Structure formats: C-alpha cells, structure tokens
Coordinates of C-alpha atoms and ligand atoms in Angstrom, one line a residue:
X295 CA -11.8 9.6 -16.7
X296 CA -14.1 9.9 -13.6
X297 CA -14.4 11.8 -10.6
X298 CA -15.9 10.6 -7.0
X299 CA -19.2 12.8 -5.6
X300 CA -19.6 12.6 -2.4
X301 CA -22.3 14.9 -0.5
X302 CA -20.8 14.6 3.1
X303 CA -22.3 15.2 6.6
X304 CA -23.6 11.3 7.5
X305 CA -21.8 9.8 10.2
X306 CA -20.9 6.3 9.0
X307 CA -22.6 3.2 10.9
X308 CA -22.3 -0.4 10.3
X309 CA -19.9 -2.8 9.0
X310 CA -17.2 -3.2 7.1
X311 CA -15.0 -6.0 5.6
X312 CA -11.3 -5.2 4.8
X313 CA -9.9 -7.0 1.5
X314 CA -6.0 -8.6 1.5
X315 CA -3.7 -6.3 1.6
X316 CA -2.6 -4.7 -1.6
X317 CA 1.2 -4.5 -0.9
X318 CA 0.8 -8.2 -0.2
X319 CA -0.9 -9.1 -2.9
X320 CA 1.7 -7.0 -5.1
X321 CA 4.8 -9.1 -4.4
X322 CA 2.7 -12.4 -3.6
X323 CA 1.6 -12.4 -7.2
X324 CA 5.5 -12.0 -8.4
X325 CA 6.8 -14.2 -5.9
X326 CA 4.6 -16.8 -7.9
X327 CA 6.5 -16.9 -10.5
X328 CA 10.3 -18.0 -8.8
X329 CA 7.3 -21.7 -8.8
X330 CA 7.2 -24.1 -11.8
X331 CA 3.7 -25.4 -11.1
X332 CA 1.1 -23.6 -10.1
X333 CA 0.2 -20.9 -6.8
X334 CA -3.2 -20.1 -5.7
X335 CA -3.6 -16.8 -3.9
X336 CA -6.7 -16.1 -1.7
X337 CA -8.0 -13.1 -0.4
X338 CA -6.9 -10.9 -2.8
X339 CA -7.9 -7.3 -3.1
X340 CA -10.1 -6.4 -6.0
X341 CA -8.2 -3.2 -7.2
X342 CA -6.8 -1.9 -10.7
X343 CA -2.7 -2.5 -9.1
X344 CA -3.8 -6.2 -8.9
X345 CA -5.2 -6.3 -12.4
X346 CA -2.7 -5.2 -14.0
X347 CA 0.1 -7.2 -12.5
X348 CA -1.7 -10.3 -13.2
X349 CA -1.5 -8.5 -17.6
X350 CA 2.2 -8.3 -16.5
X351 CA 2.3 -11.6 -15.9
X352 CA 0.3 -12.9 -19.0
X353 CA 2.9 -11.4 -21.1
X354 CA 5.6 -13.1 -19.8
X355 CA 3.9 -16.1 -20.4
X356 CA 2.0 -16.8 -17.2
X357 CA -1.2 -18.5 -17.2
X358 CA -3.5 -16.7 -14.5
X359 CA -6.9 -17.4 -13.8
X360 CA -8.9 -14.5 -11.4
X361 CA -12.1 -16.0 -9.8
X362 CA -13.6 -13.1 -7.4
X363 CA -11.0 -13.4 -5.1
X364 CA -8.8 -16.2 -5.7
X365 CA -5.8 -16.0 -8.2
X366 CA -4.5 -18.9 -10.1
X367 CA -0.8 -18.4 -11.5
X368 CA 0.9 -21.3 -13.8
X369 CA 3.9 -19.6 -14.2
X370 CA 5.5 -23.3 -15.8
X371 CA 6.0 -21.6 -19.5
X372 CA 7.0 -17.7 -18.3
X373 CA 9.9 -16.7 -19.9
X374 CA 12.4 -13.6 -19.4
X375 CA 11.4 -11.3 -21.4
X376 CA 12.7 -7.4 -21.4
X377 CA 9.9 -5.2 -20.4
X378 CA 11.2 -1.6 -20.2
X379 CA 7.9 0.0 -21.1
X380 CA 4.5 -0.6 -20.8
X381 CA 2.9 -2.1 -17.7
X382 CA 5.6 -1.7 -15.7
X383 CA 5.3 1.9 -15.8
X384 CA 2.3 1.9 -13.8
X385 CA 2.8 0.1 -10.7
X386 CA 5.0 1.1 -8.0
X387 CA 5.5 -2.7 -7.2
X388 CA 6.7 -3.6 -10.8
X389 CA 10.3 -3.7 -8.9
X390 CA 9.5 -7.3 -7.6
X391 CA 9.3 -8.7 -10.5
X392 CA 13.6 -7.6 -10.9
X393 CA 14.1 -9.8 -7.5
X394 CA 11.5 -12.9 -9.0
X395 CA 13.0 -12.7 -12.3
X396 CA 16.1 -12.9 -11.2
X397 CA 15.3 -15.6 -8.7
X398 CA 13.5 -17.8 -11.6
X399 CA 16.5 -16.9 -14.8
X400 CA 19.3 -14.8 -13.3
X401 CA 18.2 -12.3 -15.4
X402 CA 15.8 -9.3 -15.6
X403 CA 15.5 -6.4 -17.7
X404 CA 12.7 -4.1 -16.2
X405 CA 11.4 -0.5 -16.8
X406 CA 11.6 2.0 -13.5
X407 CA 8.3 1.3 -11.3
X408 CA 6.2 4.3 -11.5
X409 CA 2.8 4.4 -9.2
X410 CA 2.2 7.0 -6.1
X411 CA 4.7 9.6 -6.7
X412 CA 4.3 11.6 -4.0
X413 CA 8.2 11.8 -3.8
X414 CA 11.3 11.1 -5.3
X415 CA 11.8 6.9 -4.1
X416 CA 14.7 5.6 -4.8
X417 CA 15.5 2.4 -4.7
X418 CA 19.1 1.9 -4.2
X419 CA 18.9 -0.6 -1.9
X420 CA 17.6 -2.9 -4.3
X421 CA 20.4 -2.8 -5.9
X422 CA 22.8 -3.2 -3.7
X423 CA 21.2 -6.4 -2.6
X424 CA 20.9 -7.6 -5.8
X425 CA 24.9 -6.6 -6.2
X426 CA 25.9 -8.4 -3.3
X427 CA 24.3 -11.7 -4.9
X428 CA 26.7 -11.4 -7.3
X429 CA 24.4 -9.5 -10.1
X430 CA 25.7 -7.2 -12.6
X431 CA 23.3 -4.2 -13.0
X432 CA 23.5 -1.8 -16.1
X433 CA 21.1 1.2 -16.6
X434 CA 19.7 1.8 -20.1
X435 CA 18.1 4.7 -20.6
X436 CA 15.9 4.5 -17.5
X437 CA 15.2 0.7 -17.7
X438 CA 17.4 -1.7 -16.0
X439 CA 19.1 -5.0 -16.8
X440 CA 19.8 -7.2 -14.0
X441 CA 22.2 -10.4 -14.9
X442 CA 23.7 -12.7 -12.4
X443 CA 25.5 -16.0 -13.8
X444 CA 24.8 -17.5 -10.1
X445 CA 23.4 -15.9 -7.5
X446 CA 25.4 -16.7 -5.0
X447 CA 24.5 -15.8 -0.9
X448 CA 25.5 -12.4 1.1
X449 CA 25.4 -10.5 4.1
X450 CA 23.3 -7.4 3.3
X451 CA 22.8 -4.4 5.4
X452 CA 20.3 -1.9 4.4
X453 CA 20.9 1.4 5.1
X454 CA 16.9 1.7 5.8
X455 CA 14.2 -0.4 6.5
X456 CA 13.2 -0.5 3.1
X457 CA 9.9 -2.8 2.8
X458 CA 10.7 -3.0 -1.0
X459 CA 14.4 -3.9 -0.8
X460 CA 13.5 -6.6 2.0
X461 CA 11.1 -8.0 -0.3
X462 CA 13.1 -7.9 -3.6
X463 CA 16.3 -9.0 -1.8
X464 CA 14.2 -12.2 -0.2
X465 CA 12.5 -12.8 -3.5
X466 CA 16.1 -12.9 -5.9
X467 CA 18.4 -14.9 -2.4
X468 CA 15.8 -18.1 -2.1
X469 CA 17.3 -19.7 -5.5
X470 CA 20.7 -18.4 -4.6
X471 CA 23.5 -20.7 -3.6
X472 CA 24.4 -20.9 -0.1
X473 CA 22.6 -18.2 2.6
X474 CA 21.8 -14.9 2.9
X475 CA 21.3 -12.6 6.0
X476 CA 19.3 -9.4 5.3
X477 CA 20.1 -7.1 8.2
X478 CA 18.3 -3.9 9.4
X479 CA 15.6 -5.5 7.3
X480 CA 11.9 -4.2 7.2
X481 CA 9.3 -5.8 10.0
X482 CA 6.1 -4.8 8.4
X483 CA 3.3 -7.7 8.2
X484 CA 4.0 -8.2 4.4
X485 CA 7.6 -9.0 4.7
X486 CA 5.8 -11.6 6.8
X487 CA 3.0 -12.4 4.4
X488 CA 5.8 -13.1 1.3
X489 CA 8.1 -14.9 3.5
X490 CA 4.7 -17.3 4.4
X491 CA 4.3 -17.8 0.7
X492 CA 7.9 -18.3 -0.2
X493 CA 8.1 -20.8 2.7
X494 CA 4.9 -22.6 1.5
X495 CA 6.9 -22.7 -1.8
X496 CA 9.6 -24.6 -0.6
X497 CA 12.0 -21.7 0.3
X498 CA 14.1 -21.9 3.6
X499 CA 13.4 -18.6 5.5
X500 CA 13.6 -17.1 9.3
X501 CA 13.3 -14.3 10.8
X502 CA 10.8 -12.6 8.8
X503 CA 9.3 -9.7 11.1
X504 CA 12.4 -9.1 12.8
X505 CA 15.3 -7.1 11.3
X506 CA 17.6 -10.1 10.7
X507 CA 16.4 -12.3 8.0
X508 CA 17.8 -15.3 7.0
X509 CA 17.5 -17.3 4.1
X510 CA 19.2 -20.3 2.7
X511 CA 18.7 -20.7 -0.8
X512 CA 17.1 -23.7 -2.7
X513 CA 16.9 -25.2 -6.3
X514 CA 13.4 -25.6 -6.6
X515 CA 10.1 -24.0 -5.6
X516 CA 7.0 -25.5 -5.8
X517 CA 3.2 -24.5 -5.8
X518 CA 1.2 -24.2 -3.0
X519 CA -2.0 -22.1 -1.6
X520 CA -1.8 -18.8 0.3
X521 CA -4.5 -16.6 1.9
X522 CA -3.3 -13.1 2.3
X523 CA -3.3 -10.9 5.3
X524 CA -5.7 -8.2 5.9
X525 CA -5.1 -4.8 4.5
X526 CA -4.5 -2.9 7.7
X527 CA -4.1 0.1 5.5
X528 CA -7.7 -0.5 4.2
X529 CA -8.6 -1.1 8.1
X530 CA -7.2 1.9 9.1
X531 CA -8.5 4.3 6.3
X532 CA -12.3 3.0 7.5
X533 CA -11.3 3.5 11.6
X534 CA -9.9 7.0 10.6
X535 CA -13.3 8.2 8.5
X536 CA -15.4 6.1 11.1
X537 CA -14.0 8.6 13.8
X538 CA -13.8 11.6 11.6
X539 CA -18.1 11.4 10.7
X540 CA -18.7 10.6 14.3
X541 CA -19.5 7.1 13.3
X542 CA -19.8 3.5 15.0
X543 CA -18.4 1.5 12.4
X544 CA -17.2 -2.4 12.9
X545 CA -14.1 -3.1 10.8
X546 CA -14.4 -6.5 10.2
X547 CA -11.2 -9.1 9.0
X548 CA -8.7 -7.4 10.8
X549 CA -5.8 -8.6 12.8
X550 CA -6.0 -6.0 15.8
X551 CA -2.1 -6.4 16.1
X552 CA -1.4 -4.8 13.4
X553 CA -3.8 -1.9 13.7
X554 CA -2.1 -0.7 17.2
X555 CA -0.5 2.5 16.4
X556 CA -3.5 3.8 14.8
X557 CA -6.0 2.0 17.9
X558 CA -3.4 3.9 20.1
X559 CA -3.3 7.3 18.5
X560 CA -7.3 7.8 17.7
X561 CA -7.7 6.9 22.0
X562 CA -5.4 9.9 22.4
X563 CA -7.7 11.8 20.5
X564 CA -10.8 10.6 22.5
X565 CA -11.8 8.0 20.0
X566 CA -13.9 4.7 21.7
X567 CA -12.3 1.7 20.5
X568 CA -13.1 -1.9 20.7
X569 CA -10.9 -4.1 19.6
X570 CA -12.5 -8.2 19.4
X571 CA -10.8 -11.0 18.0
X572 CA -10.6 -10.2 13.8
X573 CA -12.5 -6.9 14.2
X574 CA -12.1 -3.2 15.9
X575 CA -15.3 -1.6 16.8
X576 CA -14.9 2.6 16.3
X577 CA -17.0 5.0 18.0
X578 CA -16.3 8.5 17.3
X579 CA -16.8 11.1 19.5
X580 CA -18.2 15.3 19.5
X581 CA -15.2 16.4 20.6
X582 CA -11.4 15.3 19.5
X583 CA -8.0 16.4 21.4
X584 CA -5.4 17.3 19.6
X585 CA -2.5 14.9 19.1
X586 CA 1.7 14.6 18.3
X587 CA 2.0 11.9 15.7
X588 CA 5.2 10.5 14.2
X589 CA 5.0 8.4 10.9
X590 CA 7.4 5.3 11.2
X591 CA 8.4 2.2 10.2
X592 CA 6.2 -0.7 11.5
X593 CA 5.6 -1.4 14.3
X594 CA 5.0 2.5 14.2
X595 CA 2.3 4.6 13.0
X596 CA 1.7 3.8 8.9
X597 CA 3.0 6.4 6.9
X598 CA -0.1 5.4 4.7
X599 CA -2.2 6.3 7.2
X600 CA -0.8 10.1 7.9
X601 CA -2.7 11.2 5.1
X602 CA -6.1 10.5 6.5
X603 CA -5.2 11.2 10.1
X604 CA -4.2 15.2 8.0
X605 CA -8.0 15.4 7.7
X606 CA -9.2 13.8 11.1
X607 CA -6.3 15.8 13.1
X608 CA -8.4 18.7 11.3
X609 CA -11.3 18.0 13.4
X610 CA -9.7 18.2 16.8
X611 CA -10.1 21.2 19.3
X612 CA -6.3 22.6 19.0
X613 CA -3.1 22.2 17.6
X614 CA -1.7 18.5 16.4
X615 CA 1.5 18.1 15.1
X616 CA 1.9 15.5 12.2
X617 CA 5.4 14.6 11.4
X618 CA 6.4 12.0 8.7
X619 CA 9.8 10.3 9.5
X620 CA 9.8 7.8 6.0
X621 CA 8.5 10.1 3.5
X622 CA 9.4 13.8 4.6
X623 CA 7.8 15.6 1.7
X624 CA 4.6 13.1 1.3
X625 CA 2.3 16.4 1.9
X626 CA 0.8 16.5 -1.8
X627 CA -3.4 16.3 -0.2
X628 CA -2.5 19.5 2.1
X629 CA -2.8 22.4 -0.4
X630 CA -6.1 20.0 -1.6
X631 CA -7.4 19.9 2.0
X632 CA -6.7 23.8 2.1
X633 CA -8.6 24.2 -0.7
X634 CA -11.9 22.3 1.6
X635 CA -11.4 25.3 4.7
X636 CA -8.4 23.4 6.4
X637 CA -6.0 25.1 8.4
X638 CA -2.6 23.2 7.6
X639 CA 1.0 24.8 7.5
X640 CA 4.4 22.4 6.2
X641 CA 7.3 22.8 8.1
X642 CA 10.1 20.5 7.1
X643 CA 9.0 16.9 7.7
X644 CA 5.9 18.5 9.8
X645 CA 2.3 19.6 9.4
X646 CA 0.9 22.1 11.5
X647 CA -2.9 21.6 11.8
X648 CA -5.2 23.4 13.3
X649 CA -8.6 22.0 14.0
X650 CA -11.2 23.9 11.7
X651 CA -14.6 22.9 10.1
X652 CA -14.0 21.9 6.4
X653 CA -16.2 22.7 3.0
X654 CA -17.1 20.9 -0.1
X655 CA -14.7 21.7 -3.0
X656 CA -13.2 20.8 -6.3
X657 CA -10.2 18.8 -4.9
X658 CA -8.1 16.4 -7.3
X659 CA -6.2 13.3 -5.6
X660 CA -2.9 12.8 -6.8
X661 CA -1.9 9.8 -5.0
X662 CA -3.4 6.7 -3.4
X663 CA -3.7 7.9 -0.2
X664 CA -4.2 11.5 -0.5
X665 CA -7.0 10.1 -2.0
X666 CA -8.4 8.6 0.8
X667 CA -7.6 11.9 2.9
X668 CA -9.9 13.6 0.6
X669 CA -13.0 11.4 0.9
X670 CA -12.5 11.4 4.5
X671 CA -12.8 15.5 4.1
X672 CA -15.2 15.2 1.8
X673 CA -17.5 12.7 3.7
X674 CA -17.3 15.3 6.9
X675 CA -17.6 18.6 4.6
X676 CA -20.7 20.0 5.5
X677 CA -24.3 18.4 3.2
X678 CA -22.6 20.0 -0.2
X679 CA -20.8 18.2 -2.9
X680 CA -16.9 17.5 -3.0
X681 CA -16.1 16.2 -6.3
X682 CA -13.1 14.1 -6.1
X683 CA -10.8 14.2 -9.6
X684 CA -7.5 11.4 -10.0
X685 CA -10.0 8.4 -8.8
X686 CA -8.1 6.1 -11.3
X687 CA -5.3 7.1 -7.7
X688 CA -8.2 5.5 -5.5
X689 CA -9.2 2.3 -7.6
X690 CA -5.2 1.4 -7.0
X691 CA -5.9 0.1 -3.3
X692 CA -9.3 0.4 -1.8
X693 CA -11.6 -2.8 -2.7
X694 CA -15.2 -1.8 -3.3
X695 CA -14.5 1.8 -1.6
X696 CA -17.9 3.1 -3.2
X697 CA -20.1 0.3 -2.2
X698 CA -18.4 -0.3 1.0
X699 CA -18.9 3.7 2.1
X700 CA -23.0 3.6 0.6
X701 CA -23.5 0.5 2.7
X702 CA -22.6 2.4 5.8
X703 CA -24.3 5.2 5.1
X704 CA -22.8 7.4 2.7
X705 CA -23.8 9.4 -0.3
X706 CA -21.4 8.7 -2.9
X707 CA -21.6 8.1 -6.8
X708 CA -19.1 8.2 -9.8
X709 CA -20.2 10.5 -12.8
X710 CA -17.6 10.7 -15.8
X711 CA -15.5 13.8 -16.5
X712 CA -16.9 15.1 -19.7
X713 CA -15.5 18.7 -19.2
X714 CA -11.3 18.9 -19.4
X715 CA -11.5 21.8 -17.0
X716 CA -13.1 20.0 -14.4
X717 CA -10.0 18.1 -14.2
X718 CA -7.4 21.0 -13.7
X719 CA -9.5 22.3 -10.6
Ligands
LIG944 N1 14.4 4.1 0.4 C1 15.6 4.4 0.0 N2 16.2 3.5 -0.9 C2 15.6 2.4 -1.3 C3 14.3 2.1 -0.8 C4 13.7 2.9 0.0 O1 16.2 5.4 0.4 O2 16.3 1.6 -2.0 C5 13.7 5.0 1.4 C6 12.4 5.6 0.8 O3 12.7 6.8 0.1 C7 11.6 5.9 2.1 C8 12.0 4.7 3.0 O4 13.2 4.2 2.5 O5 12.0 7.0 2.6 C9 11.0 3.6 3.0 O6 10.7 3.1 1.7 P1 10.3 1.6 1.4 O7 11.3 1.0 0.5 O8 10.0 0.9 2.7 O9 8.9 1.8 0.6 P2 8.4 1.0 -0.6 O10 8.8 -0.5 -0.4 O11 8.7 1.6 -1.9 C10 6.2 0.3 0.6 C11 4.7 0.4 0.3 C12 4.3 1.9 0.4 C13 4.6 2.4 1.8 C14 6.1 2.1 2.2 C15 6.5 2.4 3.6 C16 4.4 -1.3 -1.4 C17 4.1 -1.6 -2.8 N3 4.5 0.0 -1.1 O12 6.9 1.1 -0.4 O13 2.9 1.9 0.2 O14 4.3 3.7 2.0 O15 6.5 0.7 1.9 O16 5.7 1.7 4.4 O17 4.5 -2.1 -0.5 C18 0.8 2.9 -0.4 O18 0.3 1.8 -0.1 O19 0.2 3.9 -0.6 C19 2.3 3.0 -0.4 C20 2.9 4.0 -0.9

C-alpha cells in the first residue's frame, strides 16, 4: 500500500501532455478481441485499469504485446472461457468483455464489474440490449452467463444514455445478423473512439456521436491500427488544478472540442483560457466567482470532472452550487475535503460550497476521481503535508500523475504505508 505526499502551495507552470483516454482504451482493448488477426492500439494510457485488462486477456488466450504506449492483441486462439472471479472484479469496464465475447462466440460467462464504486451502477441496460439480440441471460450467484444461439438485429431504446450500454450493445450487434438501431444512445467521444475502431475492423457503423446508432452486422472482423483519443478527463483534471494553484499551465494533446464545458465553466469563474489547435493554455486568476454547475451527459459538463471542480468551486469568493444529474449521490471526496477546512453541505443531487481556504490533512481517496479532487486540495492546502491514502484509486486513470505534477512544479512523492492506522485516517 502507498499513500501520495504532497506539500501544496506552488502554483503549477508549464506543460503538460494528456495520455489516451482510459475509458477508450478500456473497451478498445475488448473490442479487439470480436478480430481474428491481430489490433494495434496506440496512445494508450499507462495506468493499472489498462494493465490488467490486457492479464484478462492473456487468460483467455490472447497474445498481447505492451511496448510504452502501443498495444499489440492477437486475439486468433482466445477462447470463451467463464471468468466469474478474479480480474474481472477489479475493473469497472470488465462489462465489455460480455458484449465482445458475445460478439466473437455467442457466449459469455462474466463476474459483476467492480471498480469506482462511488454508487450503486447498474447496468440493466446491458442487458436488455443484449436481450433484444436474442441472448438468454441467467444470473449465478452474482456472475452472469450470456448465450445467444444467433445474435440476431434489434431496435433498442435505452432508457438512459448509458456510455457502457452504447458500448456493450455496439460491441455484441456488429457480428449480429441483419441491423441494429441503438436509440437514445450515448454521444460521448468514446462511443466515437470504439465505433472508429470497430469500423477500421470491418464493422458497418453510423451515427456514432449522435443518439441514433446504426449498425449492420458482419461475419468477419479483421485487424487493423488505432490511435486513441485524448483523455479529456486527464485534460480537464490538469485545467481544473492549473486554475485552482493559480497556475499557467499548457495542456498539451487535447482536442479543445471536447474540453468546452469545462473551458466554458472555469471563464465563468474568471479563469483565462486559450484554447490553440491540440492544446488549452490555463491562467488562473487571484480571485474566482462563484459558479451554478450541472453535471451531464456529453456534450455537458463531465460528471468526472465534478469532483475536482468540489475543490476549485472551494476557492471562489461566494456561494456555487454543484449539482450532479448522472450520479446523484457521487459525493464520497466531500466529507474528505471537509476534513482539509472546506465548507461543503449535500443536498439531494447538490453541493453547497462555500469558498474557504483549505488545510493539509490525513485524507483517504476512495474513488478515481475523488482522488484527483484531493490532490487538487492538497496541492492548494497551504506549505504543509496532505498525505493522500487509496492511491492504488489514482494509478486507475491518471498517466504519470506524479511525474507530470513535479515537472510543473509540484512537490509530490510516494512513501509506503508501513503503519495500518495511517490507512483508516
Ligand atoms: N445506468 C443505468 N443502467 C445501466 C447503465 C447506466 O441506470 O444499465 C445509469 C447509471 O447509474 C448512471 C447513468 O446511467 O446514472 C450513466 O451511466 P453510464 O452507463 O453512462 O456509465 P458507465 O458507462 O458505467 C462511464 C465511465 C464513467 C463515467 C460515466 C458517465 C467508463 C469505463 N466509465 O461509466 O467513468 O462516469 O460513463 O460519463 O467508461 C471515471 O472515469 O471515473 C468513470 C467513473
């Protein structure tokens, strides 16, 4: 176990380059598999949620080959094997591997996804995509078999946006027979990003980005190359702490597109920012205005994000009111950001927060981006040490976070937990 030490009060100055994006990455890798011969993936994200999907795929029988950034999956010999434990357990994102499986044998027997818990997320709508393929879905004792004879095409209407279902649906409907129509599907960039690959593969897709997708399904899918998007969560975690230290920070290997909720929302606050061609230039400012912020589906503001905005809305002069319209309770870094001096009351799907000067602490991440809310406080807690407990949270999506916050400036180390109570601060 390790914690994160950071001893805060540098503004943060330089520049930054963002990874691929980790929920990309997470169902590019299983897509990979619906091939017979062999996918390259560039740009991927060096974090632990990558590494240990590519161990899930090495025990189905994948051959994968990491080279700093590039990914090599032979996925020629994988078989179908049942995986209710193990792996699986750890990774939100294990669910793509029911639609690939599926896609690839018309079968799949897979463990419930764990990952970020910050709230109960079902996923239903998986399911009933999967159903209206013509799958037969039996739960046993928490892991689930998926079996389909044929897959055969569907209209499909989710009852929300669901990023995941949109995915899994896509993955499982481009070897069905005949077409399928995803409606009130998910527009996020990844949606995007997969339906690239897929179509690189030799899948028939449209409307990717938009909330009808259509798909008409083929025999075969074939290798090919793929470079992945930019983690705009990445981007946005590194514009959020540039403007929170009162930083200039260049955010390099973005698309600006897809950062303009947050690019919006920080010039509300009084943020400078310049947005070039794959960058965004941040320049924070003394003084911050309060803001109104609703968390959405894309094109909205990131529900990823809301947790690091908690600790720079924190820092504005007044009253901003945060409200989280996909994941109403996904509050778990507020009673940690108390614990640093913050001024932060939950009502309903809301958080109340009052700007206020925040103070080293003992805080413990217990999700991925709560994480990042916390070295965000902690990097703007007065000169004192924050230590940061749950890193193993941390490692799950930000590439190189350490070496990317000392090279602009920060101090921040890793030490190991040798003391259990250290870990139940
Ligand atoms: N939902 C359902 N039923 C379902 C699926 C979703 O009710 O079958 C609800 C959820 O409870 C939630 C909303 O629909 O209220 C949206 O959930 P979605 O399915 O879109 O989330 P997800 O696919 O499980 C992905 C990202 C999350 C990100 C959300 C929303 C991956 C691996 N994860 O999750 O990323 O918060 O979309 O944008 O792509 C993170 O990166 O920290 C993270 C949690």
């Amino acid at each position: 176990m390790e914690k994160l030490m950071i001893r805060g009060g540098k503004p943060l100055n330089g520049v930054v380059q963002i990874s691929g994006a980790k929920n990309s990455a997470v169902a590019l890798i299983p897509a990979a598999i619906l091939s017979d011969s062999e996918v390259i993936l560039d740009n991927l994200p060096n974090i632990s949620d990558v590494e240990v999907y590519s161990e899930i795929l090495e025990e189905f029988g994948a051959t994968v080959v990491r080279k700093q950034d590039q990914m090599r999956i032979d996925a020629s010999q994988l078989r179908s094997v049942a995986m209710p434990n193990g792996k699986v357990k750890l990774l939100r994102a294990s669910y793509y591997l029911m639609g690939a499986l599926l896609g690839r044998f018309g079968e799949a027997t897979i463990g419930m996804p764990g990952g970020c818990n910050f709230e109960p997320r079902p996923i239903d709508q998986h399911m009933k995509g999967f159903e209206a393929l013509g799958a037969e879905i039996i739960n046993d004792h928490g892991s689930i078999k998926i079996i389909a004879k044929q897959l055969v095409g569907a209209k499909i209407y989710l009852d929300v946006a669901s990023v995941g279902a949109t995915i899994n649906i896509m993955l499982a409907a481009t070897r069905a027979k005949g077409s399928t129509i995803i409606e009130n599907a998910a527009k996020e960039p990844e949606i995007i990003d997969v339906a690239t690959l897929l179509c690189a593969m030799g899948a028939v897709i449209k409307g990717a980005g938009t909330e009808t997708i259509r798909i008409e399904g083929v025999q075969h899918l074939h290798g090919c190359r793929h470079s992945i998007i930019p983690d705009r969560i990445q981007a946005g975690t590194y514009m959020i702490a540039a403007a929170a230290t009162r930083g200039d920070v260049t955010i390099d290997n973005v698309i600006p597109k897809h950062l303009e909720a947050i690019t919006a929302k920080l010039e509300e606050m009084g943020v400078e920012v310049i947005e070039q061609d794959e960058s965004i230039r941040v320049i924070g400012k003394k003084r911050y205005e309060p803001i109104d912020l609703k968390a959405l589906v894309y094109p909205g503001f990131a529900t990823d994000l809301q947790s690091p905005m908690t600790t720079l809305l924190t820092q504005a002069e007044g009253v901003s009111i945060l409200t989280d319209y996909v994941y109403g309770t996904r509050f778990k870094h507020v009673p940690e950001l108390l614990r640093m001096g913050a001024n932060i009351r939950i009502e309903g799907r809301s958080a109340i927060i009052e700007g206020k000067k925040l103070n080293a602490a003992k805080v413990r991440a217990t999700d991925l981006r709560a994480g990042a809310a916390l070295v965000i406080a902690a990097l703007i807690a007065g000169d004192d040490v924050t230590e940061i407990s749950g890193v193993e949270y941390i490692d799950r999506g930000y590439d190189d976070l350490e070496k990317n916050l000392r090279r602009l400036g920060a101090n921040v180390w890793r030490e190991h937990i040798v003391d259990e109570l250290a870990e139940t601060c």
